[in-house]
């Protein structure tokens, strides 16, 4: 997605302010409260927690060999870095937010924590065995710069691991450029293409969760838009004649979360089946984790 018309400097300023000062990612909050559906030790949204939190971390950890130098780019509150730190030779975690890096340093004593921009990684060349980027690439203004920078800091034969939401066949489907601070969406095909362009070869891809989106044609979509206008008493942002996408996402669907929390065998089997579909067809997953090796 091009950012030229929005002003790159302005977007950088707004993103920095958002990550540094907003209540969502500020010093007083934990990213787990909203992103993973937890509240302290209580899991509010079991499916969201299972898919996004446990699923991603499990898959990323399986892709990393013990005793290696690891960089966690965009570490956030450092939950993943803390997990990987246990088996790492050395763990370095980077984030654009000073406050979050301070919290990480206080929590995980044996890691190295750095404030910096993921698009310009402030490290010498060929110093890491792994670069991990969990739920960050969709937030970056220039993702290609991050991939090139990762290639630079990885040792020869080093590995880049990325997790990101799956757009399900549609690219750049975000309606508002700063909605959820996602500036881009990446299908597995697009992500693999970018990796090739920046000197990587894809070594594996794993779908996590399940997502299904149906796009209603303009001629039919006018009906739900009219109902929306009547109920909300305001005109739809994009007018009455434009496509409507109806999405079922295992990660964020509250109805499915409520069923899952009833702890009945039939509901658990339904979830396992849906997750199996996403695992088999990553384009139909809620999230994708992709492993790429630096070309020699």
Short mmCIF file of N, CA and C in Angstrom, two decimals, residues 5-147:
data_model
loop_
_atom_site.label_atom_id
_atom_site.label_comp_id
_atom_site.label_asym_id
_atom_site.label_seq_id
_atom_site.Cartn_x
_atom_site.Cartn_y
_atom_site.Cartn_z
N UNK A 5 0.59 9.59 -0.38
CA UNK A 5 -0.44 10.62 -0.28
C UNK A 5 -0.75 10.98 1.16
N UNK A 6 -0.32 10.14 2.10
CA UNK A 6 -0.62 10.41 3.50
C UNK A 6 0.53 11.14 4.19
N UNK A 7 1.68 11.17 3.56
CA UNK A 7 2.83 11.82 4.17
C UNK A 7 3.56 10.87 5.08
N UNK A 8 4.72 10.37 4.64
CA UNK A 8 5.46 9.37 5.41
C UNK A 8 5.86 9.89 6.77
N UNK A 9 6.33 11.12 6.85
CA UNK A 9 6.76 11.67 8.14
C UNK A 9 5.59 11.75 9.11
N UNK A 10 4.42 12.13 8.61
CA UNK A 10 3.25 12.25 9.47
C UNK A 10 2.82 10.89 9.99
N UNK A 11 2.88 9.86 9.13
CA UNK A 11 2.50 8.52 9.56
C UNK A 11 3.48 8.00 10.60
N UNK A 12 4.78 8.23 10.36
CA UNK A 12 5.77 7.81 11.35
C UNK A 12 5.51 8.47 12.70
N UNK A 13 5.20 9.75 12.68
CA UNK A 13 4.93 10.49 13.92
C UNK A 13 3.71 9.91 14.63
N UNK A 14 2.64 9.65 13.87
CA UNK A 14 1.42 9.12 14.47
C UNK A 14 1.63 7.71 15.02
N UNK A 15 2.38 6.89 14.30
CA UNK A 15 2.65 5.54 14.78
C UNK A 15 3.47 5.57 16.06
N UNK A 16 4.51 6.41 16.06
CA UNK A 16 5.35 6.49 17.26
C UNK A 16 4.51 6.95 18.46
N UNK A 17 3.67 7.96 18.27
CA UNK A 17 2.82 8.44 19.35
C UNK A 17 1.87 7.34 19.82
N UNK A 18 1.35 6.58 18.86
CA UNK A 18 0.41 5.51 19.21
C UNK A 18 1.09 4.44 20.06
N UNK A 19 2.22 3.95 19.61
CA UNK A 19 2.89 2.87 20.32
C UNK A 19 3.48 3.33 21.64
N UNK A 20 3.89 4.58 21.69
CA UNK A 20 4.57 5.07 22.89
C UNK A 20 3.60 5.54 23.96
N UNK A 21 2.55 6.23 23.55
CA UNK A 21 1.74 6.94 24.54
C UNK A 21 0.30 6.46 24.68
N UNK A 22 -0.25 5.75 23.70
CA UNK A 22 -1.66 5.41 23.79
C UNK A 22 -1.90 4.42 24.92
N UNK A 23 -3.11 4.45 25.46
CA UNK A 23 -3.43 3.57 26.58
C UNK A 23 -3.35 2.11 26.17
N UNK A 24 -3.52 1.84 24.88
CA UNK A 24 -3.49 0.45 24.44
C UNK A 24 -2.10 -0.15 24.59
N UNK A 25 -1.06 0.60 24.26
CA UNK A 25 0.30 0.08 24.33
C UNK A 25 1.16 0.87 25.30
N UNK A 26 0.57 1.66 26.13
CA UNK A 26 1.33 2.51 27.02
C UNK A 26 1.94 1.77 28.19
N UNK A 27 2.57 2.52 29.08
CA UNK A 27 3.33 1.92 30.17
C UNK A 27 2.46 1.14 31.15
N UNK A 28 1.19 1.53 31.28
CA UNK A 28 0.34 0.92 32.29
C UNK A 28 -0.39 -0.33 31.81
N UNK A 29 -0.28 -0.67 30.54
CA UNK A 29 -1.05 -1.80 30.02
C UNK A 29 -0.16 -2.88 29.46
N UNK A 30 -0.76 -4.06 29.34
CA UNK A 30 -0.08 -5.18 28.71
C UNK A 30 -0.77 -5.50 27.41
N UNK A 31 -0.01 -5.80 26.38
CA UNK A 31 -0.60 -6.12 25.08
C UNK A 31 -1.50 -7.34 25.16
N UNK A 32 -1.26 -8.20 26.14
CA UNK A 32 -2.07 -9.41 26.26
C UNK A 32 -3.52 -9.11 26.59
N UNK A 33 -3.78 -8.00 27.25
CA UNK A 33 -5.15 -7.67 27.64
C UNK A 33 -6.07 -7.59 26.44
N UNK A 34 -5.60 -6.97 25.36
CA UNK A 34 -6.46 -6.81 24.20
C UNK A 34 -6.12 -7.77 23.08
N UNK A 35 -4.85 -7.91 22.77
CA UNK A 35 -4.50 -8.68 21.59
C UNK A 35 -4.79 -10.16 21.76
N UNK A 36 -4.62 -10.68 22.95
CA UNK A 36 -4.78 -12.11 23.13
C UNK A 36 -5.99 -12.49 23.98
N UNK A 37 -6.79 -11.52 24.40
CA UNK A 37 -8.02 -11.84 25.10
C UNK A 37 -7.84 -12.34 26.51
N UNK A 38 -6.83 -11.81 27.23
CA UNK A 38 -6.63 -12.23 28.61
C UNK A 38 -6.80 -11.04 29.54
N UNK A 39 -7.09 -11.34 30.77
CA UNK A 39 -7.21 -10.31 31.79
C UNK A 39 -6.54 -10.85 33.04
N UNK A 40 -5.26 -10.53 33.21
CA UNK A 40 -4.50 -11.14 34.29
C UNK A 40 -4.33 -12.63 33.99
N UNK A 41 -4.78 -13.47 34.92
CA UNK A 41 -4.70 -14.92 34.72
C UNK A 41 -6.00 -15.48 34.16
N UNK A 42 -7.00 -14.63 33.99
CA UNK A 42 -8.29 -15.08 33.46
C UNK A 42 -8.32 -14.93 31.94
N UNK A 43 -8.67 -16.01 31.24
CA UNK A 43 -8.77 -15.97 29.79
C UNK A 43 -10.21 -15.58 29.42
N UNK A 44 -10.35 -14.37 28.86
CA UNK A 44 -11.68 -13.87 28.52
C UNK A 44 -12.18 -14.45 27.21
N UNK A 45 -11.30 -14.63 26.24
CA UNK A 45 -11.66 -15.17 24.93
C UNK A 45 -10.80 -16.39 24.66
N UNK A 46 -11.27 -17.59 25.07
CA UNK A 46 -10.42 -18.79 25.00
C UNK A 46 -9.89 -19.09 23.61
N UNK A 47 -10.71 -18.93 22.58
CA UNK A 47 -10.26 -19.27 21.24
C UNK A 47 -9.19 -18.30 20.78
N UNK A 48 -9.39 -17.02 21.03
CA UNK A 48 -8.40 -16.01 20.65
C UNK A 48 -7.07 -16.31 21.33
N UNK A 49 -7.13 -16.66 22.60
CA UNK A 49 -5.92 -16.98 23.34
C UNK A 49 -5.25 -18.22 22.76
N UNK A 50 -6.05 -19.26 22.48
CA UNK A 50 -5.51 -20.52 21.98
C UNK A 50 -4.84 -20.33 20.63
N UNK A 51 -5.51 -19.61 19.72
CA UNK A 51 -5.01 -19.47 18.35
C UNK A 51 -3.85 -18.49 18.28
N UNK A 52 -4.07 -17.26 18.73
CA UNK A 52 -3.06 -16.22 18.55
C UNK A 52 -1.87 -16.37 19.48
N UNK A 53 -2.14 -16.68 20.73
CA UNK A 53 -1.08 -16.68 21.73
C UNK A 53 -0.35 -18.02 21.76
N UNK A 54 -1.09 -19.07 22.13
CA UNK A 54 -0.46 -20.38 22.25
C UNK A 54 -0.01 -20.90 20.88
N UNK A 55 -0.87 -20.74 19.86
CA UNK A 55 -0.56 -21.27 18.54
C UNK A 55 0.67 -20.64 17.92
N UNK A 56 0.72 -19.33 17.90
CA UNK A 56 1.87 -18.63 17.32
C UNK A 56 3.17 -18.97 18.05
N UNK A 57 3.13 -18.85 19.37
CA UNK A 57 4.35 -19.07 20.14
C UNK A 57 4.84 -20.50 20.00
N UNK A 58 3.91 -21.44 19.96
CA UNK A 58 4.30 -22.84 19.80
C UNK A 58 4.99 -23.06 18.45
N UNK A 59 4.39 -22.54 17.39
CA UNK A 59 4.94 -22.75 16.06
C UNK A 59 6.29 -22.05 15.89
N UNK A 60 6.40 -20.83 16.40
CA UNK A 60 7.67 -20.10 16.29
C UNK A 60 8.77 -20.82 17.05
N UNK A 61 8.46 -21.28 18.25
CA UNK A 61 9.47 -21.98 19.06
C UNK A 61 9.93 -23.26 18.37
N UNK A 62 9.02 -23.98 17.71
CA UNK A 62 9.38 -25.21 17.01
C UNK A 62 10.33 -24.95 15.84
N UNK A 63 10.28 -23.73 15.29
CA UNK A 63 11.12 -23.39 14.14
C UNK A 63 12.53 -22.96 14.53
N UNK A 64 12.79 -22.82 15.84
CA UNK A 64 14.08 -22.29 16.30
C UNK A 64 14.88 -23.35 17.04
N UNK A 65 16.12 -23.52 16.65
CA UNK A 65 17.03 -24.47 17.32
C UNK A 65 17.59 -23.83 18.58
N UNK A 66 17.85 -24.63 19.60
CA UNK A 66 18.43 -24.07 20.84
C UNK A 66 19.88 -23.65 20.65
N UNK A 67 20.35 -22.78 21.55
CA UNK A 67 21.74 -22.36 21.55
C UNK A 67 22.11 -21.40 20.44
N UNK A 68 21.16 -20.54 20.02
CA UNK A 68 21.39 -19.63 18.91
C UNK A 68 21.24 -18.17 19.35
N UNK A 69 21.82 -17.25 18.55
CA UNK A 69 21.65 -15.81 18.77
C UNK A 69 20.36 -15.37 18.08
N UNK A 70 19.44 -14.79 18.85
CA UNK A 70 18.11 -14.46 18.34
C UNK A 70 17.81 -12.98 18.52
N UNK A 71 17.20 -12.39 17.50
CA UNK A 71 16.67 -11.03 17.60
C UNK A 71 15.16 -11.11 17.49
N UNK A 72 14.46 -10.56 18.48
CA UNK A 72 13.00 -10.44 18.43
C UNK A 72 12.68 -9.00 18.07
N UNK A 73 12.33 -8.76 16.80
CA UNK A 73 12.07 -7.40 16.31
C UNK A 73 10.61 -7.04 16.55
N UNK A 74 10.38 -5.90 17.21
CA UNK A 74 9.02 -5.51 17.57
C UNK A 74 8.52 -6.36 18.72
N UNK A 75 9.32 -6.44 19.77
CA UNK A 75 9.06 -7.39 20.86
C UNK A 75 7.83 -7.05 21.68
N UNK A 76 7.37 -5.78 21.67
CA UNK A 76 6.20 -5.43 22.48
C UNK A 76 6.49 -5.58 23.95
N UNK A 77 5.69 -6.40 24.63
CA UNK A 77 5.89 -6.64 26.05
C UNK A 77 6.86 -7.78 26.32
N UNK A 78 7.45 -8.34 25.27
CA UNK A 78 8.52 -9.31 25.44
C UNK A 78 8.09 -10.71 25.83
N UNK A 79 6.81 -11.05 25.66
CA UNK A 79 6.34 -12.37 26.06
C UNK A 79 7.02 -13.47 25.24
N UNK A 80 7.09 -13.28 23.91
CA UNK A 80 7.76 -14.25 23.06
C UNK A 80 9.25 -14.28 23.34
N UNK A 81 9.85 -13.12 23.51
CA UNK A 81 11.28 -13.06 23.82
C UNK A 81 11.60 -13.81 25.11
N UNK A 82 10.72 -13.67 26.09
CA UNK A 82 10.92 -14.38 27.36
C UNK A 82 10.89 -15.88 27.19
N UNK A 83 10.01 -16.37 26.31
CA UNK A 83 9.92 -17.80 26.05
C UNK A 83 11.17 -18.31 25.33
N UNK A 84 11.60 -17.57 24.30
CA UNK A 84 12.75 -18.00 23.51
C UNK A 84 14.06 -17.85 24.28
N UNK A 85 14.07 -16.94 25.24
CA UNK A 85 15.28 -16.67 26.02
C UNK A 85 15.77 -17.91 26.76
N UNK A 86 14.84 -18.80 27.11
CA UNK A 86 15.19 -19.97 27.91
C UNK A 86 16.20 -20.88 27.22
N UNK A 87 16.07 -21.01 25.88
CA UNK A 87 16.95 -21.93 25.15
C UNK A 87 17.94 -21.22 24.25
N UNK A 88 17.97 -19.89 24.27
CA UNK A 88 18.84 -19.14 23.37
C UNK A 88 20.25 -19.00 23.93
N UNK A 89 21.20 -18.88 23.03
CA UNK A 89 22.56 -18.52 23.43
C UNK A 89 22.56 -17.07 23.89
N UNK A 90 21.88 -16.21 23.12
CA UNK A 90 21.72 -14.80 23.48
C UNK A 90 20.42 -14.30 22.85
N UNK A 91 19.69 -13.49 23.60
CA UNK A 91 18.42 -12.95 23.12
C UNK A 91 18.47 -11.43 23.12
N UNK A 92 18.24 -10.84 21.96
CA UNK A 92 18.15 -9.39 21.83
C UNK A 92 16.73 -9.05 21.41
N UNK A 93 16.11 -8.10 22.09
CA UNK A 93 14.74 -7.70 21.77
C UNK A 93 14.71 -6.21 21.45
N UNK A 94 14.04 -5.85 20.36
CA UNK A 94 13.98 -4.46 19.90
C UNK A 94 12.53 -4.01 19.78
N UNK A 95 12.27 -2.76 20.19
CA UNK A 95 10.95 -2.18 20.01
C UNK A 95 11.09 -0.67 19.87
N UNK A 96 10.14 -0.05 19.19
CA UNK A 96 10.17 1.40 18.99
C UNK A 96 9.77 2.16 20.25
N UNK A 97 9.10 1.46 21.19
CA UNK A 97 8.62 2.11 22.41
C UNK A 97 9.61 1.98 23.55
N UNK A 98 10.07 3.11 24.07
CA UNK A 98 10.99 3.13 25.20
C UNK A 98 10.34 2.52 26.44
N UNK A 99 9.07 2.85 26.67
CA UNK A 99 8.39 2.36 27.86
C UNK A 99 8.28 0.84 27.85
N UNK A 100 7.99 0.27 26.71
CA UNK A 100 7.83 -1.18 26.65
C UNK A 100 9.18 -1.87 26.80
N UNK A 101 10.22 -1.29 26.25
CA UNK A 101 11.56 -1.85 26.41
C UNK A 101 11.98 -1.81 27.88
N UNK A 102 11.63 -0.73 28.57
CA UNK A 102 11.93 -0.64 30.01
C UNK A 102 11.25 -1.77 30.76
N UNK A 103 9.98 -2.03 30.44
CA UNK A 103 9.25 -3.11 31.10
C UNK A 103 9.91 -4.47 30.82
N UNK A 104 10.32 -4.67 29.57
CA UNK A 104 10.98 -5.93 29.21
C UNK A 104 12.25 -6.13 30.02
N UNK A 105 13.06 -5.08 30.11
CA UNK A 105 14.33 -5.17 30.82
C UNK A 105 14.11 -5.48 32.30
N UNK A 106 13.03 -4.95 32.86
CA UNK A 106 12.71 -5.21 34.26
C UNK A 106 12.23 -6.64 34.48
N UNK A 107 11.56 -7.20 33.48
CA UNK A 107 10.96 -8.53 33.61
C UNK A 107 11.94 -9.64 33.28
N UNK A 108 12.69 -9.45 32.18
CA UNK A 108 13.60 -10.51 31.71
C UNK A 108 15.05 -10.04 31.87
N UNK A 109 15.69 -10.50 32.90
CA UNK A 109 16.99 -9.96 33.30
C UNK A 109 18.14 -10.40 32.39
N UNK A 110 18.00 -11.51 31.69
CA UNK A 110 19.13 -12.06 30.94
C UNK A 110 19.15 -11.67 29.47
N UNK A 111 18.20 -10.85 29.04
CA UNK A 111 18.16 -10.45 27.64
C UNK A 111 18.82 -9.10 27.40
N UNK A 112 18.97 -8.76 26.13
CA UNK A 112 19.48 -7.43 25.74
C UNK A 112 18.31 -6.69 25.08
N UNK A 113 18.00 -5.50 25.55
CA UNK A 113 16.82 -4.79 25.09
C UNK A 113 17.21 -3.44 24.49
N UNK A 114 16.72 -3.21 23.28
CA UNK A 114 17.16 -2.06 22.49
C UNK A 114 15.95 -1.30 21.95
N UNK A 115 15.99 0.03 22.05
CA UNK A 115 14.98 0.88 21.42
C UNK A 115 15.44 1.18 20.01
N UNK A 116 14.59 0.91 19.02
CA UNK A 116 15.00 1.16 17.64
C UNK A 116 13.89 0.90 16.65
N UNK A 117 14.16 1.26 15.41
CA UNK A 117 13.22 1.12 14.31
C UNK A 117 13.50 -0.18 13.57
N UNK A 118 12.49 -1.03 13.42
CA UNK A 118 12.67 -2.32 12.78
C UNK A 118 13.04 -2.19 11.30
N UNK A 119 12.70 -1.05 10.69
CA UNK A 119 13.04 -0.86 9.29
C UNK A 119 14.52 -0.52 9.09
N UNK A 120 15.18 -0.15 10.16
CA UNK A 120 16.61 0.17 10.13
C UNK A 120 17.25 -0.47 11.35
N UNK A 121 17.38 -1.77 11.37
CA UNK A 121 17.89 -2.49 12.53
C UNK A 121 19.29 -2.00 12.89
N UNK A 122 19.49 -1.53 14.12
CA UNK A 122 20.76 -0.89 14.50
C UNK A 122 21.82 -1.89 14.96
N UNK A 123 22.12 -2.86 14.09
CA UNK A 123 23.10 -3.88 14.45
C UNK A 123 24.07 -4.08 13.28
N UNK A 124 25.25 -4.60 13.61
CA UNK A 124 26.23 -4.88 12.55
C UNK A 124 25.76 -6.06 11.70
N UNK A 125 26.35 -6.23 10.56
CA UNK A 125 25.96 -7.30 9.66
C UNK A 125 26.33 -8.68 10.17
N UNK A 126 25.49 -9.65 9.84
CA UNK A 126 25.72 -11.07 10.11
C UNK A 126 26.00 -11.35 11.59
N UNK A 127 25.10 -10.92 12.46
CA UNK A 127 25.32 -11.14 13.89
C UNK A 127 24.24 -12.01 14.56
N UNK A 128 23.17 -12.37 13.83
CA UNK A 128 22.11 -13.18 14.42
C UNK A 128 21.88 -14.46 13.62
N UNK A 129 21.54 -15.53 14.33
CA UNK A 129 21.13 -16.77 13.67
C UNK A 129 19.67 -16.70 13.25
N UNK A 130 18.86 -16.02 14.08
CA UNK A 130 17.42 -15.90 13.81
C UNK A 130 16.97 -14.45 14.01
N UNK A 131 16.09 -13.99 13.14
CA UNK A 131 15.31 -12.78 13.37
C UNK A 131 13.85 -13.19 13.41
N UNK A 132 13.17 -12.84 14.50
CA UNK A 132 11.76 -13.18 14.67
C UNK A 132 10.96 -11.89 14.63
N UNK A 133 9.89 -11.88 13.82
CA UNK A 133 9.02 -10.70 13.71
C UNK A 133 7.58 -11.16 13.86
N UNK A 134 7.08 -11.14 15.07
CA UNK A 134 5.73 -11.62 15.36
C UNK A 134 4.74 -10.46 15.38
N UNK A 135 3.83 -10.44 14.42
CA UNK A 135 2.77 -9.43 14.34
C UNK A 135 3.35 -8.02 14.27
N UNK A 136 4.32 -7.81 13.40
CA UNK A 136 4.90 -6.48 13.25
C UNK A 136 4.91 -6.00 11.81
N UNK A 137 5.10 -6.90 10.85
CA UNK A 137 5.32 -6.46 9.47
C UNK A 137 4.13 -5.71 8.90
N UNK A 138 2.92 -6.04 9.37
CA UNK A 138 1.72 -5.35 8.87
C UNK A 138 1.63 -3.92 9.41
N UNK A 139 2.42 -3.60 10.43
CA UNK A 139 2.40 -2.26 11.02
C UNK A 139 3.44 -1.32 10.40
N UNK A 140 4.38 -1.86 9.66
CA UNK A 140 5.50 -1.06 9.17
C UNK A 140 5.12 -0.24 7.94
N UNK A 141 5.73 0.93 7.84
CA UNK A 141 5.48 1.79 6.69
C UNK A 141 6.09 1.18 5.44
N UNK A 142 7.31 0.68 5.56
CA UNK A 142 8.01 0.08 4.42
C UNK A 142 8.50 -1.32 4.81
N UNK A 143 7.64 -2.32 4.70
CA UNK A 143 8.02 -3.68 5.09
C UNK A 143 9.24 -4.21 4.36
N UNK A 144 9.42 -3.79 3.10
CA UNK A 144 10.55 -4.28 2.32
C UNK A 144 11.87 -3.84 2.94
N UNK A 145 11.89 -2.65 3.52
CA UNK A 145 13.12 -2.18 4.18
C UNK A 145 13.44 -3.05 5.39
N UNK A 146 12.42 -3.47 6.12
CA UNK A 146 12.64 -4.37 7.26
C UNK A 146 13.21 -5.70 6.80
N UNK A 147 12.68 -6.26 5.71
CA UNK A 147 13.17 -7.54 5.21
C UNK A 147 14.63 -7.42 4.76
#
